[in-house]
GROMACS .gro file of C-alpha atoms in nm:
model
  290
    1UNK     CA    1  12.021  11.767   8.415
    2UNK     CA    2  11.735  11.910   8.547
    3UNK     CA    3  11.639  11.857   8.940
    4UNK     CA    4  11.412  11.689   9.102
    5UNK     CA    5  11.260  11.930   9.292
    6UNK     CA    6  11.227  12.165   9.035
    7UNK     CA    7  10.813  12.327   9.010
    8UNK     CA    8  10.824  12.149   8.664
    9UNK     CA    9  10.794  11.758   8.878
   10UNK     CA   10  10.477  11.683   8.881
   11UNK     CA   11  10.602  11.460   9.171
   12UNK     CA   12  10.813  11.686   9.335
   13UNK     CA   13  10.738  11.790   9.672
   14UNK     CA   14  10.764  12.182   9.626
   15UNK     CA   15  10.479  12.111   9.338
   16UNK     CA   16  10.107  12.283   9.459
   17UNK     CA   17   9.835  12.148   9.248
   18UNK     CA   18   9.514  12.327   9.141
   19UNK     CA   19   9.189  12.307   9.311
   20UNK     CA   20   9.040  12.119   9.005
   21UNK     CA   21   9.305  11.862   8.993
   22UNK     CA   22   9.287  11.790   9.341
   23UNK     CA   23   8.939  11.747   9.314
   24UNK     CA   24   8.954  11.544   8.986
   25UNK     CA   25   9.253  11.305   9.131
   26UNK     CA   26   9.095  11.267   9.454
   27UNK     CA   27   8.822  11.063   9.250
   28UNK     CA   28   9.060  10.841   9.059
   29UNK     CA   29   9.067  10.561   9.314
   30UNK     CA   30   8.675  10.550   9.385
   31UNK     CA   31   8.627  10.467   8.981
   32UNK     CA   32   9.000  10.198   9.000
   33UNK     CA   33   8.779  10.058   9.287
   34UNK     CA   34   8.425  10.059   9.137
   35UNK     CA   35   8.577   9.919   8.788
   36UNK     CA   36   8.771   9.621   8.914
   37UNK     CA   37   8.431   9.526   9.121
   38UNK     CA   38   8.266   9.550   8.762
   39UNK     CA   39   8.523   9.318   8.654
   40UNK     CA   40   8.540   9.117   8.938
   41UNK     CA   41   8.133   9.052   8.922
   42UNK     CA   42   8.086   9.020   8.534
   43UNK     CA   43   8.351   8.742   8.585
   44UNK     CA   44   8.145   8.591   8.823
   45UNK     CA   45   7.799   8.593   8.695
   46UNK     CA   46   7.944   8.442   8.304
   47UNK     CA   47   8.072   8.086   8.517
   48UNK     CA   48   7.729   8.153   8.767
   49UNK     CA   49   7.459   8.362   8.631
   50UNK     CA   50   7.321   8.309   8.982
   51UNK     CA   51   7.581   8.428   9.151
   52UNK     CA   52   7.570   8.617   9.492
   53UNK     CA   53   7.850   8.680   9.617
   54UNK     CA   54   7.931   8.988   9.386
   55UNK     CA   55   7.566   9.133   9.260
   56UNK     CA   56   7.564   9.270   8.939
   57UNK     CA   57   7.458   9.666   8.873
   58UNK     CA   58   7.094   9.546   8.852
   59UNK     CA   59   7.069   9.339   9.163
   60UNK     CA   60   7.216   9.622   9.361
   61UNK     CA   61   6.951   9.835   9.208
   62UNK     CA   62   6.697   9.632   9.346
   63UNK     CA   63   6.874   9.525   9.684
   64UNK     CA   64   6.860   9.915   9.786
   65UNK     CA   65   6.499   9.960   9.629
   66UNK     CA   66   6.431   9.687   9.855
   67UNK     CA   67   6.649   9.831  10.135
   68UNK     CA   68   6.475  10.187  10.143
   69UNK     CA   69   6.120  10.116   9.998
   70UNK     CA   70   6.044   9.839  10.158
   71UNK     CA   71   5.978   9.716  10.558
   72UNK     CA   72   6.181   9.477  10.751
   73UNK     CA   73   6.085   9.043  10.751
   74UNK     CA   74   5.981   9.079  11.094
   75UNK     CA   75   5.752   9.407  11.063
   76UNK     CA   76   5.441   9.405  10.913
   77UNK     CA   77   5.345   9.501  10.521
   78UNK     CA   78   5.236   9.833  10.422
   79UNK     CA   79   4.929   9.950  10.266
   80UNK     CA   80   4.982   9.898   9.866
   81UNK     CA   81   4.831  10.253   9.829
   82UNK     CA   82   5.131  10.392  10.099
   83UNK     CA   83   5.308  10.698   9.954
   84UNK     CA   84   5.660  10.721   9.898
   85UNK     CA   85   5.727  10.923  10.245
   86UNK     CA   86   5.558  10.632  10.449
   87UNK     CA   87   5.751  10.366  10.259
   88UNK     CA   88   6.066  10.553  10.307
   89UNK     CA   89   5.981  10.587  10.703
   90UNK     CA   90   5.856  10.197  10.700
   91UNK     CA   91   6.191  10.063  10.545
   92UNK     CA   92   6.408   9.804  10.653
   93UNK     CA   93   6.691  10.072  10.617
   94UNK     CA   94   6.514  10.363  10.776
   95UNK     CA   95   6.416  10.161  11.091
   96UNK     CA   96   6.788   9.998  11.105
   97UNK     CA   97   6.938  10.371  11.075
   98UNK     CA   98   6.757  10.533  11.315
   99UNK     CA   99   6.808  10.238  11.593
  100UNK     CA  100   7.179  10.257  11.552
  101UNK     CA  101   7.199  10.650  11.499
  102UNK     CA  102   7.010  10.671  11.882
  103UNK     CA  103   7.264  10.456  12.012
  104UNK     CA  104   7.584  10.583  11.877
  105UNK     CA  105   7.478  10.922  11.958
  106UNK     CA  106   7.382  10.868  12.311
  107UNK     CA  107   7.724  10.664  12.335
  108UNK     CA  108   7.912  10.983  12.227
  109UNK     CA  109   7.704  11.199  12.417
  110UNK     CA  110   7.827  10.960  12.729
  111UNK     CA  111   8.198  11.016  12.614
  112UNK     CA  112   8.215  11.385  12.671
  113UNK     CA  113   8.259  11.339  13.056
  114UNK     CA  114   8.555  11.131  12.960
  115UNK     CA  115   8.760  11.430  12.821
  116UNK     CA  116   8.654  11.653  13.097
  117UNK     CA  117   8.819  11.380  13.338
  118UNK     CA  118   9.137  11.361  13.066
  119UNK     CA  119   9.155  11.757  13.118
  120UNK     CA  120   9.164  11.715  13.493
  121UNK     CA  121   9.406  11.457  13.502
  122UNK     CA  122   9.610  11.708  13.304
  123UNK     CA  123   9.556  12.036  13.493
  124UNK     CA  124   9.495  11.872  13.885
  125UNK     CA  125   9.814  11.657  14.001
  126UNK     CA  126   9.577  11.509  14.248
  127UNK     CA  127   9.342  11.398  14.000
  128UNK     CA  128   9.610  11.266  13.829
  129UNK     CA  129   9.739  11.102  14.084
  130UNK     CA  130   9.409  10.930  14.165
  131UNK     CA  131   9.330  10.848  13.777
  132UNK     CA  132   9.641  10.798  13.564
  133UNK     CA  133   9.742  10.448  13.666
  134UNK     CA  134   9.411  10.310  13.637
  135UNK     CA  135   9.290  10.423  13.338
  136UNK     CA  136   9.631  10.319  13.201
  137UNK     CA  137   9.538   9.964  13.275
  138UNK     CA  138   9.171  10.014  13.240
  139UNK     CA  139   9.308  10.101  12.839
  140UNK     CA  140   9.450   9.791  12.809
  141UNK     CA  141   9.103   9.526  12.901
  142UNK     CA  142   8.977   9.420  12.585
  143UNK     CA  143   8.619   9.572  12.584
  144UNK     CA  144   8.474   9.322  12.396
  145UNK     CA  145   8.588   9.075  12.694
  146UNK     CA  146   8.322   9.267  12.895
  147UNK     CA  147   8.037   9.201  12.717
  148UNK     CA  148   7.877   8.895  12.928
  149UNK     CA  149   7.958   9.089  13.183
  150UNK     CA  150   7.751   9.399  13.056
  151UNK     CA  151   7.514   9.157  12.972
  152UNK     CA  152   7.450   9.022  13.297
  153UNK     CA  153   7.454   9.395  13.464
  154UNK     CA  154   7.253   9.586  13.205
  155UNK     CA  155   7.041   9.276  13.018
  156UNK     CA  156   7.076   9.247  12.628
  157UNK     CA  157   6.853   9.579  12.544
  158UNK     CA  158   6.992   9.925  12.437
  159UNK     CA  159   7.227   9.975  12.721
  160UNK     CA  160   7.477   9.702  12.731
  161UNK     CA  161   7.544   9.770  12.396
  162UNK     CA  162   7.616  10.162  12.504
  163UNK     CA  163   7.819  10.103  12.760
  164UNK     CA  164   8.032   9.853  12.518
  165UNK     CA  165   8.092  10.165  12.309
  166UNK     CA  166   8.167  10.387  12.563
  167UNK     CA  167   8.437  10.180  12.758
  168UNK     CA  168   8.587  10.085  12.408
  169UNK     CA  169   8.677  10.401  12.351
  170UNK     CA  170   8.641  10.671  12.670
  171UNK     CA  171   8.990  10.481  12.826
  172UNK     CA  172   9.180  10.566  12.507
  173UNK     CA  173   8.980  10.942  12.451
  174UNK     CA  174   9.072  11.014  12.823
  175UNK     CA  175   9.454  10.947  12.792
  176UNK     CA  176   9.488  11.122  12.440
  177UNK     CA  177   9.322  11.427  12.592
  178UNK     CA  178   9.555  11.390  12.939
  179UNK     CA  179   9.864  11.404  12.672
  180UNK     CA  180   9.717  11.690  12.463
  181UNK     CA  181   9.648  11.909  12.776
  182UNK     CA  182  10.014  11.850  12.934
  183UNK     CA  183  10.139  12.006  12.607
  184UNK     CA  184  10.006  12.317  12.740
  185UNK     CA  185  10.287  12.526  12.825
  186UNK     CA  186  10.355  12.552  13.201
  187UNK     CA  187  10.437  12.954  13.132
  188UNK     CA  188  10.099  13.042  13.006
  189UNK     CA  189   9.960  12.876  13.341
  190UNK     CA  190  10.166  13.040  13.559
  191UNK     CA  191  10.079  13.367  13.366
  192UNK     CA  192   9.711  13.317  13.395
  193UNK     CA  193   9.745  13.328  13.783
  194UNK     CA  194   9.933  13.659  13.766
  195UNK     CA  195   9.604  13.769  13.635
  196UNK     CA  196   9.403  13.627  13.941
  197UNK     CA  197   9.247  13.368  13.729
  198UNK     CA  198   9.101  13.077  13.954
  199UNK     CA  199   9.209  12.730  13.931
  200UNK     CA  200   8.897  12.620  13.684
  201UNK     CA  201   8.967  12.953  13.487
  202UNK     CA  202   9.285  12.807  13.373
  203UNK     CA  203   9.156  12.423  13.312
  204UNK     CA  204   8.881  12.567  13.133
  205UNK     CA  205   8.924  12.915  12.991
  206UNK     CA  206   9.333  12.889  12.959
  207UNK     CA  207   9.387  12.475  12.891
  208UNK     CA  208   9.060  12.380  12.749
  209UNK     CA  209   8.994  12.646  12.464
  210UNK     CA  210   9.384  12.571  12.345
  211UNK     CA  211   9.344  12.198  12.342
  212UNK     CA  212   8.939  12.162  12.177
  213UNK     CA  213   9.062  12.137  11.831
  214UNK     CA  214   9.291  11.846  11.922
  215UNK     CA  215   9.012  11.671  12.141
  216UNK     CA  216   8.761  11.707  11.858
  217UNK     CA  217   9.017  11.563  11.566
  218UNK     CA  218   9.037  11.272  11.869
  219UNK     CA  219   8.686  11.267  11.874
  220UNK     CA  220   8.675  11.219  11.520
  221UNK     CA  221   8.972  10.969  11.499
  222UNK     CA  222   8.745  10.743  11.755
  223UNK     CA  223   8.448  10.738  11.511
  224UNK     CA  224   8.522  10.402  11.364
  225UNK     CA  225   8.633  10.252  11.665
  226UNK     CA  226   8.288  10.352  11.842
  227UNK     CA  227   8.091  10.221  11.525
  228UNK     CA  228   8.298   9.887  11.580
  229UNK     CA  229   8.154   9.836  11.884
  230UNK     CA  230   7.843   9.915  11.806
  231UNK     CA  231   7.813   9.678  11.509
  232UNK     CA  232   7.982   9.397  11.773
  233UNK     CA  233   7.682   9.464  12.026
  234UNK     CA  234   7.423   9.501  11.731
  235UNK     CA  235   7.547   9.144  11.589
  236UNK     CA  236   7.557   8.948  11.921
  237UNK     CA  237   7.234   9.035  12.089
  238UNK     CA  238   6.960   9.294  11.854
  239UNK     CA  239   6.632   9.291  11.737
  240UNK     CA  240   6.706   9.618  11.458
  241UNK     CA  241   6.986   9.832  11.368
  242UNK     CA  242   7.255   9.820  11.079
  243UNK     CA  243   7.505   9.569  11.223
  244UNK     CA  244   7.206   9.331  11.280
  245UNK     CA  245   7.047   9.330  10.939
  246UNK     CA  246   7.394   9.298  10.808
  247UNK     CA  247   7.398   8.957  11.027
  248UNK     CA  248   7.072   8.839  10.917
  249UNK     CA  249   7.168   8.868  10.550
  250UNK     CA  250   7.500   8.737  10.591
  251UNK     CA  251   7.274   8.412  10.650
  252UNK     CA  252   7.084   8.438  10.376
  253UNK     CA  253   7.382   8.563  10.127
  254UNK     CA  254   7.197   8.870  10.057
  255UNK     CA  255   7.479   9.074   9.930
  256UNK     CA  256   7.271   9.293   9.726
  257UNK     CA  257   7.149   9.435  10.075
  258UNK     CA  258   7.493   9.392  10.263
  259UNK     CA  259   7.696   9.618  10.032
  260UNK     CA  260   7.447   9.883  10.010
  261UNK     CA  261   7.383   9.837  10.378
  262UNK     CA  262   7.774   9.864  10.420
  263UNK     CA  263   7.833  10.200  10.155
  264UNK     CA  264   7.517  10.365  10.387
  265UNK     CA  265   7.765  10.323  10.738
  266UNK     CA  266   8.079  10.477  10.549
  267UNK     CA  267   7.862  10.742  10.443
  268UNK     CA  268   7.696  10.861  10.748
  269UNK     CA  269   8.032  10.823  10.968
  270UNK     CA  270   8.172  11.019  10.626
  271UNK     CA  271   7.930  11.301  10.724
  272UNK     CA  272   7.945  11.318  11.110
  273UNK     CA  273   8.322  11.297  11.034
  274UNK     CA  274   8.243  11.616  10.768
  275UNK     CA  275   8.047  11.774  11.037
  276UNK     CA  276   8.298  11.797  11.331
  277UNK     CA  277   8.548  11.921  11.080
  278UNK     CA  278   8.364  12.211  11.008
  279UNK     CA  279   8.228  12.280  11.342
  280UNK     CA  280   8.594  12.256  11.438
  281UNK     CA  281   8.717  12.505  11.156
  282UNK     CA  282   8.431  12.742  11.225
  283UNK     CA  283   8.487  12.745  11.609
  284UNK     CA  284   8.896  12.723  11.574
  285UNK     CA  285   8.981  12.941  11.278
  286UNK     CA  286   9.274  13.013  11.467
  287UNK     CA  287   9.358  12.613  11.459
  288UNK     CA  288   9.590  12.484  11.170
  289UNK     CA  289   9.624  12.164  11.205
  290UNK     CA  290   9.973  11.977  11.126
   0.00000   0.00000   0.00000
């Protein structure tokens, strides 16, 4: 009887499969998924030929045409003789992208002081004295509770909904990047102040470079998390941005432009996911990851 574990199992755990296969299987479930919406719709549109809910191939077509080509309700029409560049920078989905891209990015930009405190906490017993308990129970306040309150403090423009991202998710960065720096052994600390290093030497030359490739993969684990809030501030109180067009078309059962609308936010969280993974591999070639 031939074992399981043998090379021959194409199941078995020992097998290593070739770069084309993996990049051939890794496909399979994107077409499963794409087919049974094919099925799903066709179904749909031969009892309703009007049907909404699940666009066919051609009302897609034309909800992204009208998603990239053409502006927002609220703006104003373009020029009929406007070249494709200025109806591409006019769009509804242009406008939406860029309003949600400024705040997500200034939200994360906000978040780096919060693993610089996580580090601290780590490395300075005071500061971990002062900090651990109450950003332990800071963690556990549902952000989205917080909202009138950031309402009240910061109004309903562009930085209420910041500040919801960055308390979602700095409590939970901060204590992941406490835990990774502890993990630090204690010998290579004591070592570093045999060599007269200085007490932000070790946090940041000895601690710090060992523990970046951890904090970005955390970084990148809170990506969807900070988009959630986002899309929660966007849908409450917004005049543009993904999350609110989503809304408004929710209203108006415009799933042709909520699907493509919804693909467009995988894919650009898909890329700045792509992009910290190979800034991390091409700063930490030294990291290999479990």
């Amino acid at each position: 009887m031939r074992a399981s574990f043998l090379p021959t199992d194409l199941t078995g755990i020992q097998v290593r499969p070739s770069r084309l296969w993996t990049q051939s299987l890794s496909w399979i479930l994107f077409v499963v998924g794409i087919a049974l919406y094919a099925q799903f719709s066709i179904a749909r549109h031969k009892e309703n030929p009007e049907d909404r809910v699940a666009p066919s191939a051609q009302q897609l077509i034309k909800g992204v045409e009208a998603s990239v080509l053409e502006p927002a309700e609220e703006d104003d029409p373009l020029d009929p003789g406007a070249s494709l560049t200025q109806r591409i920078r006019h769009s509804m989905l242009w406008k939406d992208t860029i309003s949600s891209a400024r705040r997500f990015f200034i939200a994360l930009a906000l978040v780096v002081p919060a693993v610089l405190l996580g580090l601290h906490m780590a490395v300075f017993p005071y500061a971990g004295a002062v900090f651990q308990r109450f950003v332990l129970f800071f963690d556990k306040i549902v952000a989205l509770s917080l909202l009138p309150i950031l309402f009240i403090i910061f109004g309903i423009d562009e930085w209420s909904k910041i500040m919801l991202m960055v308390i979602g998710v700095a409590p939970t960065l901060i204590l992941d990047t406490s835990n990774i720096a502890k993990s630090v052994p204690g010998e290579q600390i004591v070592k570093a102040f045999t060599l007269k290093s200085s007490n932000f030497d070790v946090a940041y030359r000895v601690v710090l470079k060992q523990v970046l490739p951890q904090i970005i993969n955390s970084v990148r684990l809170n990506l969807k998390p900070l988009a959630l809030f986002l899309f929660a501030g966007e849908m409450i109180a917004a005049t543009d941005g993904l999350a609110y067009r989503i809304a408004i078309m929710r209203r108006h059962m415009g799933m042709d432009i909520i699907l493509p609308y919804l693909l467009w936010v995988a894919l650009l969280l898909f890329v700045v996911d792509a992009l910290l993974r190979f800034a991390n591999r091409r700063m930490h070639p030294w990291y290999q990851p479990l």
